[in-house]
Coordinates of C-alpha atoms in Angstrom, one line a residue:
X1 CA 137.7 131.0 -96.6
X2 CA 134.4 130.5 -98.2
X3 CA 132.1 129.7 -95.4
X4 CA 129.6 127.4 -97.1
X5 CA 132.3 125.5 -99.1
X6 CA 133.3 123.9 -95.8
X7 CA 132.5 120.3 -95.2
X8 CA 129.1 119.7 -93.3
X9 CA 130.9 118.3 -90.3
X10 CA 132.9 121.6 -90.2
X11 CA 130.0 123.8 -90.7
X12 CA 128.2 122.0 -88.0
X13 CA 131.0 122.5 -85.4
X14 CA 131.2 126.4 -86.7
X15 CA 127.2 126.8 -85.8
X16 CA 127.7 125.2 -82.5
X17 CA 130.6 127.4 -81.6
X18 CA 128.8 130.5 -83.0
X19 CA 125.5 129.5 -81.2
X20 CA 127.5 128.6 -77.9
X21 CA 129.5 132.1 -77.8
X22 CA 126.4 134.0 -78.6
X23 CA 124.3 132.3 -75.7
X24 CA 127.0 132.4 -73.4
X25 CA 127.7 136.2 -73.7
X26 CA 123.8 136.9 -73.8
X27 CA 123.2 135.0 -70.8
X28 CA 125.9 136.5 -68.6
X29 CA 124.8 139.8 -70.1
X30 CA 121.3 139.4 -69.1
X31 CA 122.3 138.2 -65.7
X32 CA 124.5 141.5 -65.0
X33 CA 121.7 143.5 -66.5
X34 CA 119.1 142.1 -64.1
X35 CA 121.7 142.3 -61.3
X36 CA 120.5 138.9 -59.5
X37 CA 122.3 136.1 -57.8
X38 CA 122.2 133.0 -59.6
X39 CA 119.0 131.4 -57.9
X40 CA 116.7 131.3 -60.6
X41 CA 112.9 132.4 -60.3
X42 CA 110.6 131.2 -57.5
X43 CA 108.9 128.4 -59.6
X44 CA 112.5 127.3 -60.4
X45 CA 113.2 127.0 -56.6
X46 CA 110.1 124.8 -56.7
X47 CA 111.8 122.5 -58.9
X48 CA 115.0 122.7 -56.6
X49 CA 112.9 121.6 -53.5
X50 CA 111.7 118.3 -55.2
X51 CA 115.3 118.0 -56.7
X52 CA 117.1 118.1 -53.5
X53 CA 114.4 115.8 -51.7
X54 CA 114.6 113.1 -54.3
X55 CA 118.4 113.2 -54.5
X56 CA 118.6 113.0 -50.8
X57 CA 116.3 109.9 -50.9
X58 CA 112.9 111.5 -49.7
X59 CA 110.9 110.8 -52.9
X60 CA 109.0 113.3 -54.9
X61 CA 107.8 115.5 -51.9
X62 CA 107.3 118.9 -51.2
X63 CA 107.8 118.8 -47.3
X64 CA 110.0 115.9 -46.2
X65 CA 108.0 113.3 -44.8
X66 CA 104.9 115.0 -46.2
X67 CA 102.6 114.0 -48.9
X68 CA 104.0 112.6 -52.4
X69 CA 102.9 115.5 -54.8
X70 CA 103.8 116.3 -58.2
X71 CA 104.1 120.2 -57.8
X72 CA 106.3 120.2 -60.8
X73 CA 105.3 120.6 -64.5
X74 CA 108.3 118.8 -66.1
X75 CA 109.2 115.5 -64.9
X76 CA 112.3 115.1 -66.8
X77 CA 113.8 118.5 -65.7
X78 CA 113.0 117.5 -62.1
X79 CA 115.2 114.3 -62.6
X80 CA 118.1 116.5 -64.3
X81 CA 117.8 119.1 -61.4
X82 CA 117.9 116.2 -59.0
X83 CA 121.1 114.9 -60.5
X84 CA 122.7 118.5 -60.4
X85 CA 121.9 118.4 -56.7
X86 CA 123.4 115.2 -56.2
X87 CA 126.5 115.6 -58.0
X88 CA 127.4 119.1 -57.9
X89 CA 128.5 121.5 -55.1
X90 CA 126.8 124.4 -57.2
X91 CA 123.5 122.9 -58.6
X92 CA 122.3 126.3 -59.7
X93 CA 125.6 127.1 -61.7
X94 CA 125.3 123.5 -63.3
X95 CA 121.8 124.2 -64.4
X96 CA 122.7 127.2 -66.2
X97 CA 125.2 125.6 -67.9
X98 CA 123.2 123.0 -69.1
X99 CA 120.5 125.4 -70.4
X100 CA 123.1 127.1 -72.2
X101 CA 124.2 123.8 -73.7
X102 CA 120.6 123.1 -74.7
X103 CA 120.0 126.2 -76.3
X104 CA 123.2 126.4 -78.1
X105 CA 122.7 122.9 -79.6
X106 CA 119.0 123.6 -80.8
X107 CA 120.0 127.0 -82.5
X108 CA 123.3 125.4 -84.0
X109 CA 121.0 122.4 -85.5
X110 CA 118.3 125.1 -86.8
X111 CA 121.2 127.2 -88.5
X112 CA 122.6 124.2 -90.3
X113 CA 119.2 123.5 -91.2
X114 CA 118.6 126.8 -92.6
X115 CA 121.8 126.6 -94.3
X116 CA 121.2 123.4 -95.9
X117 CA 117.6 124.2 -97.1
X118 CA 119.1 127.5 -98.6
X119 CA 121.7 125.9 -100.6
X120 CA 119.3 123.1 -101.7
X121 CA 117.3 126.1 -103.0
X122 CA 120.2 127.3 -105.3
X123 CA 120.9 130.5 -102.8
X124 CA 124.2 132.1 -103.2
X125 CA 126.6 132.0 -100.3
X126 CA 126.2 135.8 -99.3
X127 CA 122.4 135.1 -99.2
X128 CA 122.9 132.3 -97.1
X129 CA 125.3 133.7 -94.6
X130 CA 122.9 137.0 -94.4
X131 CA 119.9 134.7 -93.3
X132 CA 122.0 132.7 -91.0
X133 CA 123.6 135.8 -89.1
X134 CA 119.8 137.4 -89.1
X135 CA 118.4 134.2 -87.3
X136 CA 121.5 134.2 -84.9
X137 CA 120.9 137.9 -83.9
X138 CA 117.0 137.7 -83.8
X139 CA 117.4 134.9 -81.3
X140 CA 120.0 135.7 -79.0
X141 CA 119.3 139.2 -78.8
X142 CA 115.7 138.8 -77.7
X143 CA 115.8 139.4 -73.9
X144 CA 112.7 137.3 -73.4
X145 CA 113.9 134.4 -75.0
X146 CA 117.6 134.5 -73.4
X147 CA 116.1 134.9 -69.8
X148 CA 113.4 132.6 -69.8
X149 CA 115.7 129.9 -71.5
X150 CA 118.7 130.3 -69.4
X151 CA 118.9 132.4 -66.0
X152 CA 115.3 131.5 -64.8
X153 CA 116.8 128.0 -64.3
X154 CA 113.3 126.4 -65.4
X155 CA 112.8 123.7 -67.9
X156 CA 112.3 126.1 -70.8
X157 CA 115.5 125.3 -72.5
X158 CA 114.9 121.6 -72.3
X159 CA 111.4 122.0 -73.7
X160 CA 112.2 124.7 -76.4
X161 CA 115.4 122.5 -77.6
X162 CA 113.3 119.4 -77.9
X163 CA 110.6 121.1 -79.8
X164 CA 112.8 122.7 -82.0
X165 CA 115.0 119.4 -82.8
X166 CA 111.5 117.3 -83.2
X167 CA 110.5 120.3 -85.7
X168 CA 113.7 120.1 -87.8
X169 CA 113.2 116.3 -87.9
X170 CA 109.9 116.8 -89.1
X171 CA 110.9 119.0 -92.0
X172 CA 113.8 117.3 -92.9
X173 CA 114.5 116.7 -96.5
X174 CA 114.5 112.8 -96.3
X175 CA 112.5 110.6 -94.2
X176 CA 113.3 106.9 -93.7
X177 CA 111.9 104.4 -91.5
X178 CA 115.4 103.8 -89.8
X179 CA 115.8 107.6 -89.2
X180 CA 112.1 107.7 -87.7
X181 CA 112.9 105.0 -85.4
X182 CA 116.4 106.0 -84.4
X183 CA 115.8 109.8 -84.1
X184 CA 112.1 110.8 -84.1
X185 CA 111.0 108.0 -81.4
X186 CA 113.5 109.3 -78.9
X187 CA 112.6 112.8 -79.2
X188 CA 108.7 112.0 -79.0
X189 CA 109.4 110.0 -75.9
X190 CA 111.6 112.9 -74.2
X191 CA 108.8 115.5 -75.1
X192 CA 106.3 113.2 -73.2
X193 CA 108.2 113.3 -70.1
X194 CA 109.1 116.8 -70.2
X195 CA 105.5 118.6 -70.5
X196 CA 102.1 117.5 -70.5
X197 CA 101.2 119.5 -73.6
X198 CA 103.5 117.2 -75.4
X199 CA 100.4 114.8 -76.2
X200 CA 99.3 117.6 -78.6
X201 CA 102.6 118.1 -80.0
X202 CA 103.5 114.6 -80.5
X203 CA 100.1 114.2 -82.4
X204 CA 100.9 117.2 -84.7
X205 CA 104.1 115.8 -85.5
X206 CA 103.0 112.3 -86.3
X207 CA 100.4 113.6 -88.5
X208 CA 103.1 115.7 -90.5
X209 CA 105.2 112.9 -90.8
X210 CA 102.1 110.9 -92.0
X211 CA 101.4 113.5 -94.6
X212 CA 104.8 113.8 -95.9
X213 CA 105.2 109.9 -96.2
X214 CA 101.8 109.2 -97.7
X215 CA 102.4 112.2 -100.3
X216 CA 105.3 110.3 -101.7
X217 CA 104.1 106.8 -101.5
X218 CA 100.5 106.1 -100.0
X219 CA 98.5 106.1 -97.1
X220 CA 99.2 102.5 -96.2
X221 CA 102.8 102.7 -96.3
X222 CA 102.8 105.9 -94.2
X223 CA 100.8 104.1 -91.4
X224 CA 103.0 101.2 -91.7
X225 CA 106.1 103.3 -91.2
X226 CA 104.5 105.3 -88.1
X227 CA 103.2 102.2 -86.3
X228 CA 106.6 101.9 -84.2
X229 CA 106.3 105.6 -83.3
X230 CA 102.7 105.5 -82.5
X231 CA 103.0 102.3 -80.3
X232 CA 106.3 103.7 -78.6
X233 CA 105.0 107.0 -77.7
X234 CA 101.5 105.5 -76.6
X235 CA 103.5 103.0 -74.4
X236 CA 105.8 105.9 -72.9
X237 CA 102.6 107.9 -72.0
X238 CA 100.9 104.8 -70.6
X239 CA 103.7 103.9 -68.3
X240 CA 104.0 107.7 -67.2
X241 CA 100.3 107.7 -66.6
X242 CA 100.4 104.5 -64.6
X243 CA 103.5 105.8 -62.4
X244 CA 101.7 109.0 -61.7
X245 CA 98.7 107.1 -60.4
X246 CA 100.6 104.8 -58.3
X247 CA 103.0 107.1 -56.8
X248 CA 100.9 110.2 -56.7
X249 CA 97.5 109.0 -57.1
X250 CA 96.6 111.4 -59.8
X251 CA 96.3 111.2 -63.7
X252 CA 98.0 114.4 -64.3
X253 CA 100.6 116.7 -62.5
X254 CA 99.2 118.4 -59.5
X255 CA 99.9 122.0 -61.2
X256 CA 97.3 121.1 -63.8
X257 CA 94.5 120.7 -61.3
X258 CA 95.9 123.9 -59.5
X259 CA 96.3 126.1 -62.4
X260 CA 93.8 125.2 -65.0
X261 CA 90.4 126.1 -65.0
X262 CA 87.5 123.7 -65.5
X263 CA 85.8 126.1 -68.0
X264 CA 87.1 125.8 -71.6
X265 CA 85.3 129.3 -72.6
X266 CA 87.5 131.2 -69.6
X267 CA 90.6 129.4 -70.5
X268 CA 89.9 130.2 -74.5
X269 CA 89.2 133.8 -73.5
X270 CA 92.3 134.3 -71.1
X271 CA 94.6 132.5 -73.9
X272 CA 93.2 135.0 -76.4
X273 CA 94.1 137.7 -74.4
X274 CA 97.5 136.2 -73.7
X275 CA 98.5 136.0 -77.3
X276 CA 96.8 139.6 -78.0
X277 CA 99.0 141.0 -75.5
X278 CA 102.1 139.2 -77.0
X279 CA 101.5 140.5 -80.2
X280 CA 101.0 144.1 -79.0
X281 CA 104.1 144.0 -77.0
X282 CA 106.7 142.6 -79.1
X283 CA 107.1 144.1 -82.6
X284 CA 109.5 141.4 -84.0
X285 CA 106.7 138.8 -82.3
X286 CA 104.2 140.8 -84.1
X287 CA 105.7 140.4 -87.5
X288 CA 106.5 136.8 -87.0
X289 CA 102.7 136.2 -86.0
X290 CA 101.6 137.7 -89.2
X291 CA 104.0 136.2 -91.3
X292 CA 103.2 132.7 -89.8
X293 CA 99.5 133.0 -90.2
X294 CA 100.1 134.6 -93.7
X295 CA 102.1 131.5 -94.9
X296 CA 99.5 129.1 -93.5
X297 CA 96.8 130.7 -95.5
X298 CA 99.3 130.9 -98.5
X299 CA 100.1 127.2 -98.3
X300 CA 96.5 125.9 -97.7
X301 CA 95.4 128.0 -100.9
X302 CA 98.1 125.9 -103.0
X303 CA 98.9 122.0 -103.6
X304 CA 101.4 120.6 -101.2
X305 CA 104.9 120.8 -102.4
X306 CA 107.5 118.6 -102.3
X307 CA 109.5 121.0 -100.1
X308 CA 109.2 119.9 -96.3
X309 CA 109.4 123.5 -95.1
X310 CA 105.8 123.7 -96.4
X311 CA 104.9 122.5 -92.8
X312 CA 107.1 124.7 -90.6
X313 CA 104.5 127.7 -90.4
X314 CA 101.9 125.2 -89.3
X315 CA 104.1 124.0 -86.6
X316 CA 104.9 127.5 -85.6
X317 CA 101.1 128.1 -85.5
X318 CA 100.5 125.1 -83.4
X319 CA 102.8 126.9 -80.4
X320 CA 101.1 129.8 -80.9
X321 CA 97.7 128.3 -80.5
X322 CA 98.4 125.9 -77.7
X323 CA 98.7 128.4 -74.8
X324 CA 94.9 129.3 -76.0
X325 CA 93.6 125.9 -74.8
X326 CA 95.2 126.4 -71.0
X327 CA 94.5 130.1 -71.0
X328 CA 98.1 131.2 -71.0
X329 CA 99.9 132.1 -67.6
X330 CA 100.8 134.8 -65.1
X331 CA 104.5 135.3 -65.7
X332 CA 105.8 138.3 -67.5
X333 CA 107.5 138.1 -70.7
X334 CA 105.1 135.6 -72.0
X335 CA 107.2 132.1 -71.0
X336 CA 105.1 129.9 -73.2
X337 CA 105.8 131.8 -76.5
X338 CA 109.8 131.9 -75.5
X339 CA 109.6 128.1 -75.7
X340 CA 108.8 128.2 -79.8
X341 CA 110.6 131.5 -80.3
X342 CA 113.4 129.7 -82.6
X343 CA 110.6 128.1 -84.3
X344 CA 108.5 131.2 -85.3
X345 CA 111.7 133.1 -86.3
X346 CA 112.8 130.3 -88.5
X347 CA 109.5 130.0 -89.9
X348 CA 109.4 134.0 -90.4
X349 CA 113.1 133.9 -92.2
X350 CA 111.8 131.1 -94.6
X351 CA 108.4 133.2 -95.4
X352 CA 110.6 136.3 -95.9
X353 CA 113.2 134.7 -97.9
X354 CA 110.3 132.9 -100.0
X355 CA 108.5 136.2 -100.7
X356 CA 111.6 138.0 -101.6
X357 CA 112.7 135.3 -104.2
X358 CA 109.3 135.5 -105.8
X359 CA 109.3 139.3 -105.8
X360 CA 113.0 139.0 -107.3
X361 CA 111.6 136.9 -110.1
X362 CA 108.6 138.6 -110.8
X363 CA 110.6 141.9 -111.3
X364 CA 113.1 140.2 -113.2
X365 CA 115.8 141.3 -111.0
X366 CA 117.9 138.2 -112.2
X367 CA 118.6 140.1 -115.3
X368 CA 119.6 143.2 -113.8
X369 CA 123.2 144.5 -113.0
X370 CA 124.8 142.7 -109.8
X371 CA 125.3 146.2 -108.4
X372 CA 121.4 146.8 -108.5
X373 CA 120.9 143.6 -106.8
X374 CA 123.5 144.2 -104.3
X375 CA 122.1 147.8 -103.5
X376 CA 118.5 146.4 -103.1
X377 CA 119.8 143.8 -100.8
X378 CA 121.8 146.6 -98.9
X379 CA 118.6 148.7 -98.4
X380 CA 116.5 145.5 -97.1
X381 CA 119.2 144.5 -94.7
X382 CA 119.8 148.1 -93.5
X383 CA 115.9 148.5 -93.1
X384 CA 116.1 145.1 -90.8
X385 CA 118.9 146.2 -88.8
X386 CA 117.6 149.5 -88.1
X387 CA 114.1 148.0 -87.2
X388 CA 115.7 145.3 -85.2
X389 CA 118.1 147.7 -83.3
X390 CA 115.0 150.0 -82.3
X391 CA 112.7 147.2 -81.4
X392 CA 115.3 145.5 -79.1
X393 CA 115.9 148.8 -77.3
X394 CA 112.4 149.1 -76.5
X395 CA 112.4 145.5 -75.7
X396 CA 115.0 145.7 -73.0
X397 CA 113.7 149.2 -71.7
X398 CA 110.6 147.5 -70.7
X399 CA 111.9 144.0 -70.2
X400 CA 113.3 144.5 -66.6
X401 CA 109.6 145.5 -65.3
X402 CA 108.1 142.4 -66.9
X403 CA 110.6 139.9 -65.4
X404 CA 111.8 141.8 -62.2
X405 CA 109.2 140.6 -59.9
X406 CA 110.0 137.0 -60.6
X407 CA 113.5 137.2 -59.4
X408 CA 112.9 139.3 -56.5
X409 CA 110.4 136.9 -55.1
X410 CA 112.9 134.3 -55.3
X411 CA 115.3 136.3 -53.6
X412 CA 112.9 137.6 -51.0
X413 CA 111.5 134.3 -50.1
X414 CA 114.7 132.5 -49.6
X415 CA 115.6 135.3 -47.2
X416 CA 112.4 135.1 -45.5
X417 CA 112.7 131.3 -45.1
X418 CA 116.1 131.6 -43.5
X419 CA 115.0 134.5 -41.4
X420 CA 111.8 132.5 -40.1
X421 CA 113.8 129.4 -39.3
X422 CA 116.3 131.7 -37.2
X423 CA 113.5 133.4 -35.3
X424 CA 111.6 130.4 -34.2
X425 CA 114.9 128.1 -33.7
X426 CA 114.7 127.8 -29.9
X427 CA 110.8 126.5 -30.2
X428 CA 110.3 122.6 -29.9
X429 CA 109.1 122.3 -33.4
X430 CA 109.0 124.8 -36.4
X431 CA 105.7 126.3 -36.9
X432 CA 103.7 125.5 -40.3
X433 CA 103.5 128.3 -42.6
X434 CA 100.8 128.9 -45.2
X435 CA 102.3 130.9 -48.1
X436 CA 101.4 132.5 -51.8
X437 CA 105.1 132.0 -53.2
X438 CA 106.1 128.6 -52.2
X439 CA 109.6 128.0 -54.0
X440 CA 112.4 130.4 -52.4
X441 CA 110.8 130.1 -48.9
X442 CA 110.5 126.3 -48.9
X443 CA 114.1 126.2 -50.2
X444 CA 115.5 127.9 -47.2
X445 CA 112.9 126.8 -44.6
X446 CA 112.9 123.1 -43.0
X447 CA 109.7 123.5 -41.5
X448 CA 106.4 122.4 -42.9
X449 CA 105.3 125.2 -45.7
X450 CA 101.6 124.9 -47.0
X451 CA 101.0 126.0 -50.4
X452 CA 97.7 128.1 -50.1
X453 CA 97.5 128.2 -53.8
X454 CA 97.5 124.4 -54.2
X455 CA 100.7 124.0 -56.5
X456 CA 102.1 121.8 -53.8
X457 CA 99.1 120.8 -52.0
X458 CA 96.9 118.0 -53.2
X459 CA 94.0 119.3 -50.8
X460 CA 93.9 122.9 -52.1
X461 CA 94.5 121.8 -55.9
X462 CA 91.7 119.2 -55.7
X463 CA 89.0 121.3 -54.2
X464 CA 86.8 121.5 -57.4
X465 CA 87.0 125.3 -57.7
X466 CA 86.4 127.3 -60.6
X467 CA 89.9 128.4 -60.9
X468 CA 88.8 132.0 -62.2
X469 CA 90.7 135.1 -61.1
X470 CA 94.5 135.6 -60.6
X471 CA 95.7 133.5 -63.5
X472 CA 97.4 130.2 -62.4
X473 CA 96.8 130.9 -58.7
X474 CA 93.1 130.9 -58.3
X475 CA 92.9 127.5 -56.7
X476 CA 92.6 128.8 -53.0
X477 CA 89.0 128.5 -51.5
X478 CA 88.4 129.6 -48.0
X479 CA 86.5 126.5 -47.0
X480 CA 89.6 124.3 -48.1
X481 CA 91.6 126.4 -45.9
X482 CA 90.2 125.4 -42.7
X483 CA 91.2 121.9 -43.7
X484 CA 94.9 122.9 -43.7
X485 CA 95.0 125.7 -40.9
X486 CA 98.6 126.5 -40.9
X487 CA 100.3 128.1 -38.0
X488 CA 101.2 131.0 -39.5
X489 CA 99.6 132.9 -42.7
X490 CA 101.3 135.0 -45.2
X491 CA 104.7 136.0 -43.3
X492 CA 106.7 139.1 -44.2
X493 CA 109.8 140.0 -42.6
X494 CA 110.2 143.8 -41.9
X495 CA 112.4 146.5 -40.4
X496 CA 111.8 149.7 -38.5
X497 CA 110.2 151.4 -41.4
X498 CA 107.1 149.3 -41.3
X499 CA 104.0 150.6 -39.8
X500 CA 100.7 148.6 -39.3
X501 CA 97.7 149.8 -41.3
X502 CA 94.3 148.1 -41.1
X503 CA 93.1 149.6 -44.2
X504 CA 96.0 148.4 -46.0
X505 CA 95.8 145.0 -44.8
X506 CA 92.2 144.8 -45.6
X507 CA 92.5 146.1 -49.3
X508 CA 95.7 144.3 -50.2
X509 CA 95.4 142.0 -53.4
X510 CA 96.4 139.0 -51.2
X511 CA 93.2 139.7 -49.2
X512 CA 90.9 140.5 -51.9
X513 CA 92.0 138.5 -55.2
X514 CA 94.4 136.0 -53.8
X515 CA 92.6 134.7 -50.5
X516 CA 89.1 135.6 -51.6
X517 CA 88.5 137.8 -48.6
X518 CA 89.9 135.4 -46.1
X519 CA 91.1 137.9 -43.9
X520 CA 87.4 139.2 -43.4
X521 CA 86.0 135.8 -42.5
X522 CA 84.6 135.7 -39.0
X523 CA 85.7 131.9 -38.6
X524 CA 89.6 132.8 -39.5
X525 CA 89.4 136.0 -37.1
X526 CA 88.3 133.6 -34.2
X527 CA 91.7 131.5 -35.1
X528 CA 94.0 133.9 -35.9
X529 CA 95.1 137.3 -35.2
X530 CA 97.8 139.9 -36.8
X531 CA 100.7 140.3 -35.0
X532 CA 104.4 141.4 -35.1
X533 CA 107.0 139.1 -33.8
X534 CA 110.7 139.6 -33.1
X535 CA 113.6 138.2 -30.9
X536 CA 114.6 140.5 -28.2
X537 CA 118.2 140.3 -29.7
X538 CA 116.9 142.4 -32.8
X539 CA 115.3 144.8 -30.8
X540 CA 117.8 147.6 -32.0
X541 CA 117.6 146.5 -35.7
X542 CA 113.7 146.4 -35.8
X543 CA 113.8 143.3 -38.1
X544 CA 110.8 141.3 -37.3
X545 CA 108.1 139.1 -38.6
X546 CA 104.3 140.1 -39.5
X547 CA 101.7 137.8 -40.2
X548 CA 98.7 136.3 -39.5
X549 CA 99.4 133.9 -36.3
X550 CA 97.0 131.4 -34.7
X551 CA 96.1 132.7 -31.4
X552 CA 97.5 129.4 -29.4
X553 CA 100.9 130.2 -31.1
X554 CA 101.0 134.0 -30.3
X555 CA 100.1 133.0 -26.2
X556 CA 103.1 130.5 -26.5
X557 CA 105.4 133.4 -28.1
X558 CA 104.3 135.8 -25.3
X559 CA 105.3 133.1 -22.8
X560 CA 108.9 133.0 -24.0
X561 CA 111.2 135.3 -22.7
X562 CA 113.1 135.8 -25.7
X563 CA 110.3 137.0 -28.0
X564 CA 109.0 140.5 -28.4
X565 CA 105.2 140.3 -29.4
X566 CA 102.9 143.0 -30.7
X567 CA 99.3 142.3 -31.3
X568 CA 97.1 144.4 -33.7
X569 CA 93.4 144.8 -33.8
X570 CA 91.6 144.1 -37.1
X571 CA 88.2 144.9 -37.8
X572 CA 86.7 143.8 -41.1

């Protein structure tokens, strides 16, 4: 059977089946490779907290009964997660399945576009199958892409798929007002309610549609065609903004105020470092970046052709440059660039295919024997495969160390929350806890959690600090801490192997960088002391909680017969 001789509907189904199979196998391989339970990373657990609270009728709150706060970046993913928590007994598994389906859908559509574009360009079936297979392999064997878009249980799959589908629409062969109104407008609105940077993306998509339509007719017709899109997306953005101001009291998500530095120069510097590190640590990404900017420069030096793939490298470049404006992020494996990975790979394949075609024409390979062409193609294919295998082996070897902490934190903090709640269950009220990692611990702890880095706390997020320091976790200010004053600060559960070290506590990054010297502040030391607390029933196991406790709480625990308290002297 000749694959590309199949009807378009059958070919679409085969593409979807291939994408789903690859994605399913890759996702479960990654899950097993990392050896983690299906709980997502710590930031995914933040989504789960809001989703569960919303599903249970408490609204968009981090602490039940607490302030309304938009501590999540993706409004749409929070609603999807809430639906999973409302309807499913296993919400995490449900979200994983949703992620796999979303990724499969996007890649299947990209495959069909690739095949259709190559067939239009007169490529033979073997060449089309080769480029399609290469695209599948490059996408689904990238550990960074697979993990971030599936098992982290974040909004990445939703965001990545919407970007990919909108990109494919923007570079489709034919554009009609009906298609734009029925397909582009819904995609643009979904983008707007998925992530804040969609404002830039939608503007870029509309600009590309305007250039394409005006090149075939005139500027006035192009503007007239796009008026419904512009009005619809503006109204959607306006309604979302009005809702935010009315419900949360702020123009943008709380995460924006907590993460992004008001210094554009600093953000640009950090963003440039972010892109540079991405380039240096991933051979395939490095090649793709070079090809994308090569294609952009080559396109700018030529008149705009009729082929819509002309705009693809510019869209890929947009995805590479947007994180420069916000300074990237702190996560391992470059989360922001995994969202656009399918677009960058698609752009790279079209660029390589175009270069290869031009080279073939210049060398008059068309007139050579079929054996010569086949041999040359085999050498190129073998070189790509060997280079790919070597680079992927390198990628997996270092990948675990890149992403390991994100899953470990979620797992540990869930355990920590359960332990702390059990430890203090005999008290009249569970103590409030000030934390750094705020997802897993809040998911499992029913008492009040105070996010000292501000993602889920408006007081800390809006303290007008510089946001310079540990990326995305630099909102903490000592003066703001004293407006919050949690009962416990930075709790850690330990066993018999733990030993108190004043020097280590003083030098920890949590003190020097995260909390900006809080442990050495005289006012802090008047209110808090470092202590180890356990229940007498756990005396044999040695399982205990070490943390900074308010001195009044320490006195209360000492007075309780079921608690063991060890106090430590700390001199800054």
